[in-house]
Amino acid sequence: MKAEFLFDFGSPNAYLAWKVLPEVEARTGASFDPVPCLLGGVFKATGNQSPIQANANIPAKMAYEMLEMRRFIARHGLTRFQMNPHFPVNTLLIMRIAVAAKRGGLLPSAAAALFAAMWEDGGKMDDPAVVAEVLSRAGLPADRLLAAAGEADVKADLIANTERAVARGVFGLPAYFVGDEMWFGKDRLRDVEEALAR
């Protein structure tokens, strides 16, 4: 059964889910295929918006969302997480880099570096110079990945991933598929694991 993890580096919940996925894989024997998608493109196509925007006039709901995040962080010991001071960050460049990295078999290392820079180190991840430094520090070919991010076929792949996700019912990220069945959000990982166990 194919398992997929659809993500954008700009989502704090995608980072939190990504950190927990190895535990799910270890318990189930599954291997998630990471699929870079552009969250802004998903929102635009579906008429959705971020929780911060959607809950701006519902302070109790926003407070509860933050409580659930703190509970998740405590449950999984994700003590390095911090909100990025530049949030929201335009992730177009680093999502294209994710596509290029996946093509070259470098996505696990690139995702680790870029997620950490975004949600642990507070990097300004829409700045190409910062991105290059993050990639180089991780031992990745920064110049090659940055150049590849500007190539038409890489741009087209990210658009195609995003459009395909929307066509399958995705309205936000992170999202997961087990076969053709979809789940959304970090709080559905237990359900995803149950489906994999079945």
JSON list of N, CA and C in Angstrom, two decimals, residues 134-166:
[
{"chain": "A", "resi": 134, "resn": "VAL", "atom": "N", "xyz": [22.35, 27.43, 4.26]},
{"chain": "A", "resi": 134, "resn": "VAL", "atom": "CA", "xyz": [21.74, 26.27, 4.94]},
{"chain": "A", "resi": 134, "resn": "VAL", "atom": "C", "xyz": [22.10, 24.99, 4.19]},
{"chain": "A", "resi": 135, "resn": "LEU", "atom": "N", "xyz": [21.95, 25.01, 2.87]},
{"chain": "A", "resi": 135, "resn": "LEU", "atom": "CA", "xyz": [22.24, 23.82, 2.08]},
{"chain": "A", "resi": 135, "resn": "LEU", "atom": "C", "xyz": [23.73, 23.46, 2.14]},
{"chain": "A", "resi": 136, "resn": "SER", "atom": "N", "xyz": [24.58, 24.45, 2.02]},
{"chain": "A", "resi": 136, "resn": "SER", "atom": "CA", "xyz": [26.03, 24.19, 2.06]},
{"chain": "A", "resi": 136, "resn": "SER", "atom": "C", "xyz": [26.44, 23.62, 3.41]},
{"chain": "A", "resi": 137, "resn": "ARG", "atom": "N", "xyz": [25.89, 24.17, 4.47]},
{"chain": "A", "resi": 137, "resn": "ARG", "atom": "CA", "xyz": [26.21, 23.70, 5.81]},
{"chain": "A", "resi": 137, "resn": "ARG", "atom": "C", "xyz": [25.81, 22.24, 5.99]},
{"chain": "A", "resi": 138, "resn": "ALA", "atom": "N", "xyz": [24.79, 21.81, 5.26]},
{"chain": "A", "resi": 138, "resn": "ALA", "atom": "CA", "xyz": [24.33, 20.42, 5.34]},
{"chain": "A", "resi": 138, "resn": "ALA", "atom": "C", "xyz": [25.10, 19.51, 4.39]},
{"chain": "A", "resi": 139, "resn": "GLY", "atom": "N", "xyz": [26.09, 20.07, 3.70]},
{"chain": "A", "resi": 139, "resn": "GLY", "atom": "CA", "xyz": [26.88, 19.26, 2.77]},
{"chain": "A", "resi": 139, "resn": "GLY", "atom": "C", "xyz": [26.20, 19.00, 1.44]},
{"chain": "A", "resi": 140, "resn": "LEU", "atom": "N", "xyz": [25.22, 19.83, 1.11]},
{"chain": "A", "resi": 140, "resn": "LEU", "atom": "CA", "xyz": [24.46, 19.67, -0.14]},
{"chain": "A", "resi": 140, "resn": "LEU", "atom": "C", "xyz": [24.99, 20.63, -1.21]},
{"chain": "A", "resi": 141, "resn": "PRO", "atom": "N", "xyz": [24.81, 20.29, -2.49]},
{"chain": "A", "resi": 141, "resn": "PRO", "atom": "CA", "xyz": [25.30, 21.14, -3.59]},
{"chain": "A", "resi": 141, "resn": "PRO", "atom": "C", "xyz": [24.41, 22.36, -3.78]},
{"chain": "A", "resi": 142, "resn": "ALA", "atom": "N", "xyz": [24.64, 23.39, -2.98]},
{"chain": "A", "resi": 142, "resn": "ALA", "atom": "CA", "xyz": [23.76, 24.55, -2.96]},
{"chain": "A", "resi": 142, "resn": "ALA", "atom": "C", "xyz": [23.63, 25.21, -4.32]},
{"chain": "A", "resi": 143, "resn": "ASP", "atom": "N", "xyz": [24.74, 25.44, -4.99]},
{"chain": "A", "resi": 143, "resn": "ASP", "atom": "CA", "xyz": [24.69, 26.13, -6.28]},
{"chain": "A", "resi": 143, "resn": "ASP", "atom": "C", "xyz": [23.87, 25.34, -7.29]},
{"chain": "A", "resi": 144, "resn": "ARG", "atom": "N", "xyz": [24.08, 24.03, -7.30]},
{"chain": "A", "resi": 144, "resn": "ARG", "atom": "CA", "xyz": [23.36, 23.18, -8.26]},
{"chain": "A", "resi": 144, "resn": "ARG", "atom": "C", "xyz": [21.86, 23.17, -7.95]},
{"chain": "A", "resi": 145, "resn": "LEU", "atom": "N", "xyz": [21.50, 23.08, -6.68]},
{"chain": "A", "resi": 145, "resn": "LEU", "atom": "CA", "xyz": [20.08, 23.04, -6.32]},
{"chain": "A", "resi": 145, "resn": "LEU", "atom": "C", "xyz": [19.39, 24.38, -6.57]},
{"chain": "A", "resi": 146, "resn": "LEU", "atom": "N", "xyz": [20.07, 25.46, -6.27]},
{"chain": "A", "resi": 146, "resn": "LEU", "atom": "CA", "xyz": [19.50, 26.78, -6.55]},
{"chain": "A", "resi": 146, "resn": "LEU", "atom": "C", "xyz": [19.32, 27.00, -8.05]},
{"chain": "A", "resi": 147, "resn": "ALA", "atom": "N", "xyz": [20.28, 26.56, -8.83]},
{"chain": "A", "resi": 147, "resn": "ALA", "atom": "CA", "xyz": [20.15, 26.69, -10.29]},
{"chain": "A", "resi": 147, "resn": "ALA", "atom": "C", "xyz": [18.99, 25.83, -10.80]},
{"chain": "A", "resi": 148, "resn": "ALA", "atom": "N", "xyz": [18.89, 24.61, -10.27]},
{"chain": "A", "resi": 148, "resn": "ALA", "atom": "CA", "xyz": [17.83, 23.70, -10.71]},
{"chain": "A", "resi": 148, "resn": "ALA", "atom": "C", "xyz": [16.45, 24.26, -10.36]},
{"chain": "A", "resi": 149, "resn": "ALA", "atom": "N", "xyz": [16.36, 25.00, -9.26]},
{"chain": "A", "resi": 149, "resn": "ALA", "atom": "CA", "xyz": [15.07, 25.58, -8.85]},
{"chain": "A", "resi": 149, "resn": "ALA", "atom": "C", "xyz": [14.53, 26.56, -9.88]},
{"chain": "A", "resi": 150, "resn": "GLY", "atom": "N", "xyz": [15.39, 27.08, -10.73]},
{"chain": "A", "resi": 150, "resn": "GLY", "atom": "CA", "xyz": [14.95, 28.02, -11.77]},
{"chain": "A", "resi": 150, "resn": "GLY", "atom": "C", "xyz": [14.62, 27.35, -13.09]},
{"chain": "A", "resi": 151, "resn": "GLU", "atom": "N", "xyz": [14.79, 26.04, -13.18]},
{"chain": "A", "resi": 151, "resn": "GLU", "atom": "CA", "xyz": [14.55, 25.33, -14.44]},
{"chain": "A", "resi": 151, "resn": "GLU", "atom": "C", "xyz": [13.06, 25.11, -14.67]},
{"chain": "A", "resi": 152, "resn": "ALA", "atom": "N", "xyz": [12.66, 25.20, -15.91]},
{"chain": "A", "resi": 152, "resn": "ALA", "atom": "CA", "xyz": [11.23, 25.13, -16.25]},
{"chain": "A", "resi": 152, "resn": "ALA", "atom": "C", "xyz": [10.60, 23.80, -15.84]},
{"chain": "A", "resi": 153, "resn": "ASP", "atom": "N", "xyz": [11.32, 22.70, -15.99]},
{"chain": "A", "resi": 153, "resn": "ASP", "atom": "CA", "xyz": [10.71, 21.41, -15.68]},
{"chain": "A", "resi": 153, "resn": "ASP", "atom": "C", "xyz": [10.54, 21.22, -14.17]},
{"chain": "A", "resi": 154, "resn": "VAL", "atom": "N", "xyz": [11.43, 21.79, -13.37]},
{"chain": "A", "resi": 154, "resn": "VAL", "atom": "CA", "xyz": [11.28, 21.73, -11.92]},
{"chain": "A", "resi": 154, "resn": "VAL", "atom": "C", "xyz": [10.07, 22.56, -11.50]},
{"chain": "A", "resi": 155, "resn": "LYS", "atom": "N", "xyz": [9.95, 23.77, -12.05]},
{"chain": "A", "resi": 155, "resn": "LYS", "atom": "CA", "xyz": [8.79, 24.61, -11.76]},
{"chain": "A", "resi": 155, "resn": "LYS", "atom": "C", "xyz": [7.50, 23.89, -12.15]},
{"chain": "A", "resi": 156, "resn": "ALA", "atom": "N", "xyz": [7.52, 23.24, -13.31]},
{"chain": "A", "resi": 156, "resn": "ALA", "atom": "CA", "xyz": [6.33, 22.53, -13.79]},
{"chain": "A", "resi": 156, "resn": "ALA", "atom": "C", "xyz": [5.97, 21.36, -12.89]},
{"chain": "A", "resi": 157, "resn": "ASP", "atom": "N", "xyz": [6.98, 20.67, -12.37]},
{"chain": "A", "resi": 157, "resn": "ASP", "atom": "CA", "xyz": [6.72, 19.54, -11.47]},
{"chain": "A", "resi": 157, "resn": "ASP", "atom": "C", "xyz": [6.04, 19.98, -10.19]},
{"chain": "A", "resi": 158, "resn": "LEU", "atom": "N", "xyz": [6.50, 21.12, -9.63]},
{"chain": "A", "resi": 158, "resn": "LEU", "atom": "CA", "xyz": [5.88, 21.61, -8.40]},
{"chain": "A", "resi": 158, "resn": "LEU", "atom": "C", "xyz": [4.43, 22.01, -8.66]},
{"chain": "A", "resi": 159, "resn": "ILE", "atom": "N", "xyz": [4.17, 22.65, -9.78]},
{"chain": "A", "resi": 159, "resn": "ILE", "atom": "CA", "xyz": [2.80, 23.00, -10.14]},
{"chain": "A", "resi": 159, "resn": "ILE", "atom": "C", "xyz": [1.95, 21.75, -10.30]},
{"chain": "A", "resi": 160, "resn": "ALA", "atom": "N", "xyz": [2.51, 20.74, -10.98]},
{"chain": "A", "resi": 160, "resn": "ALA", "atom": "CA", "xyz": [1.77, 19.50, -11.22]},
{"chain": "A", "resi": 160, "resn": "ALA", "atom": "C", "xyz": [1.48, 18.77, -9.90]},
{"chain": "A", "resi": 161, "resn": "ASN", "atom": "N", "xyz": [2.45, 18.73, -9.00]},
{"chain": "A", "resi": 161, "resn": "ASN", "atom": "CA", "xyz": [2.22, 18.11, -7.69]},
{"chain": "A", "resi": 161, "resn": "ASN", "atom": "C", "xyz": [1.08, 18.79, -6.97]},
{"chain": "A", "resi": 162, "resn": "THR", "atom": "N", "xyz": [1.08, 20.12, -7.02]},
{"chain": "A", "resi": 162, "resn": "THR", "atom": "CA", "xyz": [0.06, 20.90, -6.32]},
{"chain": "A", "resi": 162, "resn": "THR", "atom": "C", "xyz": [-1.31, 20.70, -6.94]},
{"chain": "A", "resi": 163, "resn": "GLU", "atom": "N", "xyz": [-1.38, 20.73, -8.25]},
{"chain": "A", "resi": 163, "resn": "GLU", "atom": "CA", "xyz": [-2.66, 20.54, -8.93]},
{"chain": "A", "resi": 163, "resn": "GLU", "atom": "C", "xyz": [-3.20, 19.14, -8.71]},
{"chain": "A", "resi": 164, "resn": "ARG", "atom": "N", "xyz": [-2.31, 18.15, -8.73]},
{"chain": "A", "resi": 164, "resn": "ARG", "atom": "CA", "xyz": [-2.72, 16.77, -8.50]},
{"chain": "A", "resi": 164, "resn": "ARG", "atom": "C", "xyz": [-3.26, 16.60, -7.08]},
{"chain": "A", "resi": 165, "resn": "ALA", "atom": "N", "xyz": [-2.62, 17.26, -6.12]},
{"chain": "A", "resi": 165, "resn": "ALA", "atom": "CA", "xyz": [-3.08, 17.18, -4.74]},
{"chain": "A", "resi": 165, "resn": "ALA", "atom": "C", "xyz": [-4.49, 17.75, -4.61]},
{"chain": "A", "resi": 166, "resn": "VAL", "atom": "N", "xyz": [-4.71, 18.90, -5.21]},
{"chain": "A", "resi": 166, "resn": "VAL", "atom": "CA", "xyz": [-6.04, 19.53, -5.15]},
{"chain": "A", "resi": 166, "resn": "VAL", "atom": "C", "xyz": [-7.08, 18.64, -5.82]}
]
